[in-house]
Coordinates of C-alpha atoms in Angstrom, one line a residue:
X1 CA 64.2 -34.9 -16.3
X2 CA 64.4 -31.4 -17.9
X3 CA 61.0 -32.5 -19.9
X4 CA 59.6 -33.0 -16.8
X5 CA 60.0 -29.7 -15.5
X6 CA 58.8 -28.1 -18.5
X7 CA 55.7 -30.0 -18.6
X8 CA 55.2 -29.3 -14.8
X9 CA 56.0 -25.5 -15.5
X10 CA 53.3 -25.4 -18.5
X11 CA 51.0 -27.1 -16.2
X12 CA 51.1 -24.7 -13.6
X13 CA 51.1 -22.0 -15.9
X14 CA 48.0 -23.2 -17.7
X15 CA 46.4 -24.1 -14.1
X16 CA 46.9 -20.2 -13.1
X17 CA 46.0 -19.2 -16.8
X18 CA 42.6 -21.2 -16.2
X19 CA 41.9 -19.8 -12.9
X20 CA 42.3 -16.1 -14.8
X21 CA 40.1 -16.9 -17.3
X22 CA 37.3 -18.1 -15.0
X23 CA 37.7 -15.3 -12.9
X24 CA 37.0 -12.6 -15.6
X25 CA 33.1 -12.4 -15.4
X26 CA 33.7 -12.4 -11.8
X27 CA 36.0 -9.8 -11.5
X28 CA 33.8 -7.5 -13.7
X29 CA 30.9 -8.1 -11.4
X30 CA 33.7 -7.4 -8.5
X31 CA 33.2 -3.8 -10.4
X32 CA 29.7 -3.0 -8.8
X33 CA 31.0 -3.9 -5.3
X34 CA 31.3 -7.7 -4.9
X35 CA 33.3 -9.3 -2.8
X36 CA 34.4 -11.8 -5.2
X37 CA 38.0 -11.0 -6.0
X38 CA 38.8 -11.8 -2.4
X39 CA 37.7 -15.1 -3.0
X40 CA 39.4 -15.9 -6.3
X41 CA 42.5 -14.8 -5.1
X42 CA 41.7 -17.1 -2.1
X43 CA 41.0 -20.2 -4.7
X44 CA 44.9 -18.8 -6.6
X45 CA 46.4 -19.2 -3.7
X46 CA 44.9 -22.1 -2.6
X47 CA 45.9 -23.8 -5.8
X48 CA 49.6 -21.9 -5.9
X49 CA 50.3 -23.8 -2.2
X50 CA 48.4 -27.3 -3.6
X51 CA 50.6 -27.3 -6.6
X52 CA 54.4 -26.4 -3.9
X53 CA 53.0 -29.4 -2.3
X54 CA 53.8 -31.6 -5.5
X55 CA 56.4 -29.9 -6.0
X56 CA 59.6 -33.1 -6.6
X57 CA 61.6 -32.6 -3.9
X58 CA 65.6 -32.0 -4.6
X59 CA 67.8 -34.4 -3.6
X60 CA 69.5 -34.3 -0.1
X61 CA 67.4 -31.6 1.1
X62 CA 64.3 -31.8 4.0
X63 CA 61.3 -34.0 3.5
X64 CA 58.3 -32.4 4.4
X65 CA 54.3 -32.8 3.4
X66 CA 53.7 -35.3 0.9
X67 CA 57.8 -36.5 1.0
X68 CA 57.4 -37.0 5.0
X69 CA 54.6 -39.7 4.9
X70 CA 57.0 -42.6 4.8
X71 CA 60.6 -41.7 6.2
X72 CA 61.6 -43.9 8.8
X73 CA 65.7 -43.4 9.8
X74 CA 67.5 -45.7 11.9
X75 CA 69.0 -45.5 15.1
X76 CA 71.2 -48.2 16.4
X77 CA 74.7 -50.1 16.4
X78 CA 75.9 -52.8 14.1
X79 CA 74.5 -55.6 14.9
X80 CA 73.0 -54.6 17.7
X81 CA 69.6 -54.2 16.2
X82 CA 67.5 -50.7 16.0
X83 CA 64.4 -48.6 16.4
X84 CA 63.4 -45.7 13.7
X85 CA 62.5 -42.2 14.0
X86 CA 59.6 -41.4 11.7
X87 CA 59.5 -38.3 9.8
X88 CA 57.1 -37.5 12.1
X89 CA 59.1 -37.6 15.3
X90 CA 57.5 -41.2 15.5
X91 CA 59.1 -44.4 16.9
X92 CA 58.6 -47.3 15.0
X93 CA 60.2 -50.6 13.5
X94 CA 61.7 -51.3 17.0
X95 CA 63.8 -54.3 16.3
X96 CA 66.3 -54.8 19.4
X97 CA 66.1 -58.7 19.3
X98 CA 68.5 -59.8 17.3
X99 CA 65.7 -60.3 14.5
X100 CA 63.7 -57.6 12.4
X101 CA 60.2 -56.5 13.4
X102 CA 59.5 -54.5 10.7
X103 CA 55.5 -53.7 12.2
X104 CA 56.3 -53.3 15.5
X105 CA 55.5 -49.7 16.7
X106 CA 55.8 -49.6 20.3
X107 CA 53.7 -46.8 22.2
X108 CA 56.1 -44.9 23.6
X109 CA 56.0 -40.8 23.2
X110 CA 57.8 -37.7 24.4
X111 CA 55.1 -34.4 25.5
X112 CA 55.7 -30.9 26.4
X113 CA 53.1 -29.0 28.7
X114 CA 53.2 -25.1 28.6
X115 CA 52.0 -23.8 31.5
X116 CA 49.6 -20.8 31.6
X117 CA 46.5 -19.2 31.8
X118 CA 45.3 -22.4 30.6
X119 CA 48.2 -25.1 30.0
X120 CA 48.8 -26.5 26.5
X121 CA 49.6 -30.3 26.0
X122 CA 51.3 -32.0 23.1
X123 CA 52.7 -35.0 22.4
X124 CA 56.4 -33.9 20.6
X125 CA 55.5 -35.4 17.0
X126 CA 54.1 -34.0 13.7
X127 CA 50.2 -35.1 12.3
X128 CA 49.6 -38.8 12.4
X129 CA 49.6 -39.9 8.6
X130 CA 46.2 -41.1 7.3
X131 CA 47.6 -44.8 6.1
X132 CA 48.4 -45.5 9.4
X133 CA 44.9 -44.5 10.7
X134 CA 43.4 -46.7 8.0
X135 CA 44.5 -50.2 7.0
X136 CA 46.9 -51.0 9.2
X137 CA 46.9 -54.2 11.4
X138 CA 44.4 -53.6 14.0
X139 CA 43.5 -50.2 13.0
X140 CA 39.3 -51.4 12.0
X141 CA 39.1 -51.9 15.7
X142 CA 40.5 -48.7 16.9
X143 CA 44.3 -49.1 16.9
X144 CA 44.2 -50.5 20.7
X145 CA 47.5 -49.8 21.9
X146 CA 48.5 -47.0 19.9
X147 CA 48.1 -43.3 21.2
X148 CA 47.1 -41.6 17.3
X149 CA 43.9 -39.7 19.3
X150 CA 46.8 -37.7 21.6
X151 CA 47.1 -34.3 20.2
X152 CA 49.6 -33.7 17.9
X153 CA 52.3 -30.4 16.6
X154 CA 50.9 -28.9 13.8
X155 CA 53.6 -29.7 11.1
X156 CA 57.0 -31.2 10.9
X157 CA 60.1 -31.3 8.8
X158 CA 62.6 -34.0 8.2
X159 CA 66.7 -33.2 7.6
X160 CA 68.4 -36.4 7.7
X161 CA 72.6 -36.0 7.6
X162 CA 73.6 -39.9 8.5
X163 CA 73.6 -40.6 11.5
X164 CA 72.2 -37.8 12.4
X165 CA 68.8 -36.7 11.8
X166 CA 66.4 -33.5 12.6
X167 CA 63.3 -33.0 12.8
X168 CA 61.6 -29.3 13.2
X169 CA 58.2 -29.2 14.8
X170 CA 55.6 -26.2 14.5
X171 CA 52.6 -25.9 16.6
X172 CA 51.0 -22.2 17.0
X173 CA 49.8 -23.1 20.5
X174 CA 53.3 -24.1 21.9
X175 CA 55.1 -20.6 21.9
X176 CA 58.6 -22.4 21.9
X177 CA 60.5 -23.5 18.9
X178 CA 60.9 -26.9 18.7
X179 CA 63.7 -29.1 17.1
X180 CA 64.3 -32.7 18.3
X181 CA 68.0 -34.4 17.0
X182 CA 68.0 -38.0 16.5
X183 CA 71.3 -40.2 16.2
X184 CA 73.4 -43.3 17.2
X185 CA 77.4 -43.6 17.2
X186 CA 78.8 -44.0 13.5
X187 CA 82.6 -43.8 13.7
X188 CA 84.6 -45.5 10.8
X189 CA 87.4 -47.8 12.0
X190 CA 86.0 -47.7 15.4
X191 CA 83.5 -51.0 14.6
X192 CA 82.9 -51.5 18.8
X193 CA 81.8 -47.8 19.6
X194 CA 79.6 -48.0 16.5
X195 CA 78.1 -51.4 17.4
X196 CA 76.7 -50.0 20.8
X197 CA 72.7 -51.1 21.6
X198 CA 72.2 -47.4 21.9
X199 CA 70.6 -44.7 20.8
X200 CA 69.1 -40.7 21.7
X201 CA 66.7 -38.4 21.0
X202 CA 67.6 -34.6 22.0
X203 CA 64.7 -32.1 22.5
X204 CA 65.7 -28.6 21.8
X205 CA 63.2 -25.8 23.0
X206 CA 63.8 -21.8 22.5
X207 CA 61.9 -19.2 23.7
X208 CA 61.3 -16.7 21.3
X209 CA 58.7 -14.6 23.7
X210 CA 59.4 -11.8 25.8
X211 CA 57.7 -13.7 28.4
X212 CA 59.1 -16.7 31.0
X213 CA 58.1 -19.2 29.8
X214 CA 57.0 -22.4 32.7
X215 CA 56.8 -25.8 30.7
X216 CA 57.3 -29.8 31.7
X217 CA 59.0 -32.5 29.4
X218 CA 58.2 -35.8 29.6
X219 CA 58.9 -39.0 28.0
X220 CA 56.3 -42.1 28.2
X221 CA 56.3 -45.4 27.7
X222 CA 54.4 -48.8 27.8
X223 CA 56.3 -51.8 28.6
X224 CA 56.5 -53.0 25.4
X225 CA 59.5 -55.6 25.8
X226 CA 56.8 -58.0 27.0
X227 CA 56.3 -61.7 24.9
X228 CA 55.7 -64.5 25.0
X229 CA 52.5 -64.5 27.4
X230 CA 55.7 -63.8 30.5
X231 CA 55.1 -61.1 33.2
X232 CA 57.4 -58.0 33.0
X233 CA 58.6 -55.3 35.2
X234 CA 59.6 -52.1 35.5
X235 CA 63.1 -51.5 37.1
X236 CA 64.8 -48.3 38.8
X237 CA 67.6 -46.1 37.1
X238 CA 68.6 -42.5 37.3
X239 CA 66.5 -40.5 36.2
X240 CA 64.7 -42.9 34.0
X241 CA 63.4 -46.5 33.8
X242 CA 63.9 -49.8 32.4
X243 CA 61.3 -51.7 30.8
X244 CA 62.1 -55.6 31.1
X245 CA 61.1 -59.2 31.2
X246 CA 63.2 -62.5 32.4
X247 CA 63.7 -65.0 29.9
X248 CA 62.9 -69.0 30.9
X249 CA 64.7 -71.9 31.1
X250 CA 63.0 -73.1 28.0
X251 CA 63.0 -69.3 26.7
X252 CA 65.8 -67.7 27.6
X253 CA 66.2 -65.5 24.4
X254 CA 62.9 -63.8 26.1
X255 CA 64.8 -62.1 28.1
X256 CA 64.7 -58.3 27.1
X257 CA 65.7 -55.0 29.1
X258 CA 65.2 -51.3 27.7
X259 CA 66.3 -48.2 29.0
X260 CA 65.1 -44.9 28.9
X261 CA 67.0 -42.0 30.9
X262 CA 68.4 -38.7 30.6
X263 CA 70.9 -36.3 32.1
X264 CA 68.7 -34.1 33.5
X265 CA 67.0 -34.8 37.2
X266 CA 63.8 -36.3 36.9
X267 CA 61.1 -36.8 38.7
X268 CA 59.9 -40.7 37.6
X269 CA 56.6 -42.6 37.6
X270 CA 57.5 -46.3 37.9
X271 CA 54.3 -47.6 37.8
X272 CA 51.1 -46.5 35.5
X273 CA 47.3 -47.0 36.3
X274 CA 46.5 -50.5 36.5
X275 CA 43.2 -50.8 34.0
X276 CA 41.1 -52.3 31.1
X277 CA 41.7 -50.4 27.6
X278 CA 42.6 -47.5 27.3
X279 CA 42.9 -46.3 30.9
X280 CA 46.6 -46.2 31.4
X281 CA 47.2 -44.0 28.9
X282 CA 44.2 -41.8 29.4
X283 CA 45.4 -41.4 33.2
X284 CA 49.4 -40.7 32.0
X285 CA 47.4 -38.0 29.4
X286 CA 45.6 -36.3 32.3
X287 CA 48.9 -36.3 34.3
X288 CA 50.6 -34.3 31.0
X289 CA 47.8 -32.1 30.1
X290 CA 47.9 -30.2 33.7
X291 CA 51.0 -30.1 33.3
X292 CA 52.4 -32.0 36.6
X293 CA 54.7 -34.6 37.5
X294 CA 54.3 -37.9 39.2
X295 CA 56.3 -40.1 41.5
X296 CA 55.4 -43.5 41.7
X297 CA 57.7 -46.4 43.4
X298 CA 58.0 -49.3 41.3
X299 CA 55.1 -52.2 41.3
X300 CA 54.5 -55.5 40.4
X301 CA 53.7 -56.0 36.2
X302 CA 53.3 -52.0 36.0
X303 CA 51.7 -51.1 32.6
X304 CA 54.2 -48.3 31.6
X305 CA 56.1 -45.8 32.9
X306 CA 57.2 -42.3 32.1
X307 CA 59.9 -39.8 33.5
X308 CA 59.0 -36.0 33.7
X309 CA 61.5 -33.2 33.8
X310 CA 60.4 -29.7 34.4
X311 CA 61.9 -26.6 33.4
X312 CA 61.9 -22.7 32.9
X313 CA 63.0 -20.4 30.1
X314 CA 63.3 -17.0 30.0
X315 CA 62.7 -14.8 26.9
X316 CA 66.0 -16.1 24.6
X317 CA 66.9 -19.0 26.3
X318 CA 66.9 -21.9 24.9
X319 CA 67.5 -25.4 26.4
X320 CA 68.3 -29.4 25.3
X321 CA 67.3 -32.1 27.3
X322 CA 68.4 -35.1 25.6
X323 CA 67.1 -39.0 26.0
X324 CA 69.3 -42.0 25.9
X325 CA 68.2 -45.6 25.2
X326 CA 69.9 -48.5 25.4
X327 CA 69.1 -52.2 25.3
X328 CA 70.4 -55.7 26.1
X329 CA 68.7 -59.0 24.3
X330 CA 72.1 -61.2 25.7
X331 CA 70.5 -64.6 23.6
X332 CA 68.3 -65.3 20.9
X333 CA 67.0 -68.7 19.0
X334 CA 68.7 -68.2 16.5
X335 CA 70.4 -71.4 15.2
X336 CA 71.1 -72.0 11.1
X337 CA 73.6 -75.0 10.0
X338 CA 74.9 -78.1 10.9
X339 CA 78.9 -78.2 12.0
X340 CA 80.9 -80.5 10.1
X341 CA 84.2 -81.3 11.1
X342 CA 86.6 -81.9 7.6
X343 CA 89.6 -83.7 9.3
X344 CA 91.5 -83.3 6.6
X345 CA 91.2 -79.7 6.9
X346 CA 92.8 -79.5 10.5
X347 CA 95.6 -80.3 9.4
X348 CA 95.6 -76.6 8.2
X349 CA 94.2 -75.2 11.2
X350 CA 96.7 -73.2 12.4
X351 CA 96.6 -71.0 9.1
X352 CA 93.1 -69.9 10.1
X353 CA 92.7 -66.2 11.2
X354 CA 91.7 -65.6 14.7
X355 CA 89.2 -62.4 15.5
X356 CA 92.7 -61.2 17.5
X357 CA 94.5 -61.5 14.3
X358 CA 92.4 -58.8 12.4
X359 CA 91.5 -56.6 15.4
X360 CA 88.9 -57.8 16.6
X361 CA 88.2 -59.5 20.2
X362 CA 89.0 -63.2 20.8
X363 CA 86.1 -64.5 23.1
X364 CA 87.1 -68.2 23.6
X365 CA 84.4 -68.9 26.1
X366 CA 81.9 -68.7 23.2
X367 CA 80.5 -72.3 22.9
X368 CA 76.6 -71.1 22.7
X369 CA 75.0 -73.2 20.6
X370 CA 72.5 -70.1 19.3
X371 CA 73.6 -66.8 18.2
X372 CA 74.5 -63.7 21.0
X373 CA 74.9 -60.6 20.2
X374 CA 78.6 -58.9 20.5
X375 CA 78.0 -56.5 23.4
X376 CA 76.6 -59.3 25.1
X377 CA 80.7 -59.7 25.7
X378 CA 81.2 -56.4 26.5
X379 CA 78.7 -55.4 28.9
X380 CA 76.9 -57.8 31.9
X381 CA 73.6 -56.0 31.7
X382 CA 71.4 -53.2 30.8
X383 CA 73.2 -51.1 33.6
X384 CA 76.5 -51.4 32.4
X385 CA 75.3 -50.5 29.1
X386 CA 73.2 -47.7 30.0
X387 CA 76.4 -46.2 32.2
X388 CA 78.8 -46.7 29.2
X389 CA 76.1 -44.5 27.1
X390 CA 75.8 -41.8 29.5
X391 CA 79.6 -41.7 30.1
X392 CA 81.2 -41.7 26.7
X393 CA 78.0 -39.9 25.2
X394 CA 79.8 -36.1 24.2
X395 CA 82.8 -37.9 23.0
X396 CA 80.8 -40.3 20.9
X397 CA 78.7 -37.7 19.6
X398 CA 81.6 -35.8 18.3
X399 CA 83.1 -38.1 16.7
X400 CA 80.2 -39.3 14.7
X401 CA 79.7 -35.8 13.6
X402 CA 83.4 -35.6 12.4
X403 CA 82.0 -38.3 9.8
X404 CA 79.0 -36.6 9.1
X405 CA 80.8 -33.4 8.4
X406 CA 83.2 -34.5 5.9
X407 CA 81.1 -36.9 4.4
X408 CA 78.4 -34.2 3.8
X409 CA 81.6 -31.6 2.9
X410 CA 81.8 -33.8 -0.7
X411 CA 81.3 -32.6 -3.8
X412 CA 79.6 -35.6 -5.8
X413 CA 76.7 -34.4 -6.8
X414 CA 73.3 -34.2 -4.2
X415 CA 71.8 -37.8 -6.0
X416 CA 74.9 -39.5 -5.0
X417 CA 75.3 -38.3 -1.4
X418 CA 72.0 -39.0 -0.8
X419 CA 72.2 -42.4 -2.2
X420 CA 75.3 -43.6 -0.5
X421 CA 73.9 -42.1 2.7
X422 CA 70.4 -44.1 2.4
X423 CA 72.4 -47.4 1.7
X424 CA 74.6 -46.7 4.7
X425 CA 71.5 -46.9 7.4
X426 CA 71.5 -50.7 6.1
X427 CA 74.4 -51.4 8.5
X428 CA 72.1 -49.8 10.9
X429 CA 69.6 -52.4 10.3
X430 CA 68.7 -55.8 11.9
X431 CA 70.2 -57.1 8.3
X432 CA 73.7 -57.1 10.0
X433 CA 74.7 -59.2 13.2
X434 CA 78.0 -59.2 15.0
X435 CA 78.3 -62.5 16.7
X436 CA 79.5 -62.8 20.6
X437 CA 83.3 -62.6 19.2
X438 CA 82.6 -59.8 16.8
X439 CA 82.6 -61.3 13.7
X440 CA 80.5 -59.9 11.5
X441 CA 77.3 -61.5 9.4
X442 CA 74.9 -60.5 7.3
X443 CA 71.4 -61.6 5.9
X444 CA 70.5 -60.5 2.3
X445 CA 67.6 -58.6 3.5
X446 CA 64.7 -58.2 6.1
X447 CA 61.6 -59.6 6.4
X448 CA 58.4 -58.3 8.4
X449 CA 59.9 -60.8 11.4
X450 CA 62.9 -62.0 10.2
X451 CA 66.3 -62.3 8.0
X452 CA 65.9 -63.2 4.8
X453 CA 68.6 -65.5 2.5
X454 CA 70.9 -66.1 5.8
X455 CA 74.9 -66.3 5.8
X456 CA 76.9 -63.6 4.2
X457 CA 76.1 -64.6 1.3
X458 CA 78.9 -64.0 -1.0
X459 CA 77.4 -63.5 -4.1
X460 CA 75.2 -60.8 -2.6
X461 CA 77.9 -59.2 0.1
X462 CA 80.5 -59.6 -2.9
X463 CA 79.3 -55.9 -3.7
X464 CA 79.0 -54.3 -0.8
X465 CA 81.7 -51.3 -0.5
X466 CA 80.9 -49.3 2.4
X467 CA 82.0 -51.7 4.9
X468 CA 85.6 -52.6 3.8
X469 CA 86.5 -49.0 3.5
X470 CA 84.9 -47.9 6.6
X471 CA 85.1 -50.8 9.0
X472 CA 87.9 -53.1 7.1
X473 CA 88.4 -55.2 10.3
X474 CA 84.9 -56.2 10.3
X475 CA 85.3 -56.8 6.3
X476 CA 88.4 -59.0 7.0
X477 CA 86.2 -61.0 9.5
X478 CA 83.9 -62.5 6.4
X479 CA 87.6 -63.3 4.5
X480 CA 88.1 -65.4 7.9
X481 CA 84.5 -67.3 7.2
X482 CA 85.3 -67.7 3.9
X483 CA 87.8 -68.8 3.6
X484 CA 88.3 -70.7 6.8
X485 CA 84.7 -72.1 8.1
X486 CA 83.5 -72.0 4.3
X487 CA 85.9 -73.7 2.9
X488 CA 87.0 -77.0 2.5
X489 CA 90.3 -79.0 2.1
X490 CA 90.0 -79.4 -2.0
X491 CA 88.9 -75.7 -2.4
X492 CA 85.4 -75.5 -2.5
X493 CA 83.5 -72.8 -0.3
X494 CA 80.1 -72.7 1.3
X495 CA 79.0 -69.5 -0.1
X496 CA 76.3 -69.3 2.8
X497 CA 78.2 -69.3 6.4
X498 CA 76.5 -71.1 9.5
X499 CA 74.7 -69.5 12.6
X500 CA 76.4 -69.3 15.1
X501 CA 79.9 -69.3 12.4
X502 CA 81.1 -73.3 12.6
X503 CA 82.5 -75.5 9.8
X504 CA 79.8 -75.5 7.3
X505 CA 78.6 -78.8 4.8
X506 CA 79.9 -79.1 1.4
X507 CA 76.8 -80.1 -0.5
X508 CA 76.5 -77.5 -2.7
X509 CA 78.0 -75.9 -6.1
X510 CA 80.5 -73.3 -5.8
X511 CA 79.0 -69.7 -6.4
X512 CA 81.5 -68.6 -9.0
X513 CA 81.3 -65.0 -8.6
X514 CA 81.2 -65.1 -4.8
X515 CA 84.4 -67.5 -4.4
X516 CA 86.4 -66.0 -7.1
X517 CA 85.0 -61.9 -5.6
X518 CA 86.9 -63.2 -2.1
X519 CA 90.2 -63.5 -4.0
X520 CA 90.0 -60.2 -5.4
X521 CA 89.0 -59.0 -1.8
X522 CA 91.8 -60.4 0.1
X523 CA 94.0 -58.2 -2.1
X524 CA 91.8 -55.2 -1.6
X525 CA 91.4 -56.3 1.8
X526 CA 96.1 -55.6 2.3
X527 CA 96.0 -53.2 0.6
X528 CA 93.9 -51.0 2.6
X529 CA 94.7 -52.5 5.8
X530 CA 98.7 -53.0 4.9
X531 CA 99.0 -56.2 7.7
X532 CA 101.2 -58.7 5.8
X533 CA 100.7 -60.9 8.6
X534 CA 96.8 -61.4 7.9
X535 CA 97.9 -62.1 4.3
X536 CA 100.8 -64.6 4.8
X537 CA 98.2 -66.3 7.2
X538 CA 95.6 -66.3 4.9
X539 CA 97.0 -66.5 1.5
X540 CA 97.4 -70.8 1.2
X541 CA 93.6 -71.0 1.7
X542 CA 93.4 -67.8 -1.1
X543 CA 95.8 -70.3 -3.4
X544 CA 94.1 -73.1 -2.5
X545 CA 90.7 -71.3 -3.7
X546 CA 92.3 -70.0 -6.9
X547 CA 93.2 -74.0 -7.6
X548 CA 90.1 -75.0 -7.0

């Protein structure tokens, strides 16, 4: 690293070296009254802000300019799936049903208009970046569906302190100072709060005039919850919206309800202009960029819908107006196994550990034969959710931020912090499912649309350190798979876990490393938690393992 720097330093000292020497005829002509030295210290410090630009960035500081073009942080519970806030200010990756979509950008945007003289419109992001302009799926044919040609704020920097993250926006039109806070609850030991299907954005303006300062927020969205060829609909909430579609008889996993709302009143437009193209959003646009507000009662298959919330600042003042999402995807198709029943091992059955056991909730109605989500159990419907949000939001956000602070408050060095932090957003991802009776499992990894390598499996998860530390119920609950579900009356485990969890098929070798890395874990597993009850419970399936 420290040869690195050197050679980057003798670069930049040659590159301002060379510029000198290239400048020295010109600067003797500058003698006689050219212009010229103007423009080579124009071309220095051109090259001077080029070469800041490639500058490596320091760990666990801000991304910005060339370090910004592919940040994408999530926001969401465990298990509950997620959406990401670009670098940019950007939504993206929104994967809220029960399965990753890694592509799917949704085209949803917050805007500020300043009013004025003449009003100034922008949509509350930093520049578009080029690759997604250029290559992306559908991009040769104009990006239909996206809104890149909205104008944009100038610049943007990135600050991400998990699960929070910050994003500062600069636009020399907008005379307010611009920061917009992203986050979702993260509170170790407290696995429910942190497995809400929730999320917020806060918008933070300041007026650093001497002037009042008239301006209208907005937030806009297409109903992008639609699949499956089905007919959606927008639905009424306090000051907001829902975006949803019904599932089928066939289909019900299809059924899919978003939320959008915030605690500020709102004036709301239920329903956008029906038309071909681009017309929707070019009629939402004009609505924005003059700065008004629409009310429009809900419709039948509306296009979009957006909320508008305006407000006045006086030189000084500053003011948050912060947006909550929430979602609720109560099924899915997701199906992996075959249950085997051992009847040998039922004569062991009461030795099994029960969700109740190891703190989590025992949901004996669960008999789906396909995967639901665990706040499917918790809440009824996208209202319940959206009210639990909105309620408990000041107390959740405090508590997540007691995490952040001491987590942050370490002294390992920046690498490591910033490491352990980026590995943490995993849990975050749609990698991790909670099951209707909160049990936790995991895929290996994402694909584009889908898991990849399914069932905890435990010569991957055998490493995994965060979880057991921070959320040691929901570490105990793979124990219970694994040694319950996964393993059989001689000894031998399954070392990938069924979908929905059942009793899983002994076809397969061992994995060594997994099987033997539960033993160890069970131990690790008392000793943080200290319940000799889970352990006397557990521990003849542990010997019986060991035997085996």
């Amino acid at each position: 690293m420290k040869n690195n720097d050197n050679r980057r330093s003798f670069i930049k000292k040659i590159t301002i070296g060379g510029i000198g020497l290239t400048a020295m005829p010109s600067v003797m002509m500058a003698e006689a009254g050219s212009d010229t030295p103007d423009k080579v210290n124009e071309t220095l410090q051109a090259s001077l802000k080029q070469d800041e630009k490639n500058i490596k960035r320091a760990y666990n500081t801000s991304y910005k300019n060339e370090n910004l073009r592919r940040v994408a942080f999530p926001i969401g519970g465990l298990g509950s799936g997620m959406f990401c806030l670009e670098g940019s200010g950007a939504i993206s990756h929104m994967s809220i049903r029960n399965r990753p979509e890694i592509f799917h950008e949704p085209n949803m945007f917050a805007a500020i208009a300043v009013k004025g003289k003449q009003t100034v419109a922008r949509v509350l992001e930093g520049p578009i970046e080029e690759w997604k302009m250029f290559g992306q799926r559908g991009t040769g044919n104009g990006a239909s569906g996206s809104n890149y040609g909205l104008p944009r704020f100038n610049s943007a920097v990135f600050t991400d302190r998990f699960p929070f993250a910050t994003i500062d926006l600069e636009e020399k039109d907008i005379p307010l100072t611009t920061q917009i806070l992203g986050w979702s609850p993260f509170i170790p030991t407290d696995q429910d709060n942190s497995s809400l299907p929730a999320g917020a954005l806060e918008y933070k303006f300041t007026n650093n005039t001497s002037e009042t300062i008239e301006a209208v927020f907005s937030y806009n969205a297409r109903n992008f919850v639609l699949q499956g060829g089905q007919k959606g609909a927008i639905k009424k909430l306090s000051n907001g919206f829902i975006l949803s579609q019904e599932g089928t008889t066939e289909k019900p996993h299809l059924k899919t309800d978003f939320a959008i709302f915030t605690h500020e009143p709102a004036t709301v437009d239920y329903c956008w202009f029906r038309g071909g193209w681009f017309d929707p959003l070019t009629m939402v646009w004009n609505t924005i960029k003059e700065g008004k507000v629409k009310a429009q009662e809900p419709d039948s298959d509306a296009p979009g819908a957006s909320l508008f919330v305006p407000f006045k600042l006086n030189a000084g003042e500053q003011k948050t107006i912060r947006l909550m999402m929430a979602w609720y995807v109560p099924d899915s198709d997701l199906h992996i196994g075959d249950v085997v029943v051992d009847p040998k091992k039922a004569e062991s059955a009461d030795c099994c550990v029960t969700p109740s056991a190891i703190g989590l909730e025992e949901k004996s109605t669960y008999n789906d034969r396909n995967y639901k989500p665990w706040y499917s159990s918790k809440f009824k419907g996208i209202e319940e959710a959206a009210a639990y949000w909105k309620d408990n939001y000041e107390e959740l956000q405090k508590k997540s931020a007691i995490f952040r602070d001491a987590f942050y408050s370490s002294t390992l060095p920046p690498a490591v912090v910033e490491a352990v932090a980026a590995n943490l957003t995993i849990l975050k991802s749609p990698t991790v499912l909670r099951q209707y009776d909160g049990r936790l499992w995991s895929w290996e990894g994402c694909g584009d649309d889908g898991g990849c390598c399914h069932g905890s499996c435990t010569h991957v998860w055998n490493y995994a350190q965060a979880i057991p530390h921070l959320f040691p119920s929901l570490e105990r609950s793979l124990r219970t798979t694994e040694f319950c579900e996964n393993q059989n009356f001689e000894g031998h485990q399954q070392f990938r876990a069924n979908m929905p969890i059942s009793p899983a098929k002994h076809d397969f070798h061992a994995a060594a490393d997994g099987q033997l890395g539960g033993i160890m874990k069970v131990y690790r597993e008392w000793r943080i938690s200290g319940d000799a009850i889970w352990l006397k419970k557990i521990y003849p399936m542990v010997k019986t393992s060991m035997d085996y």
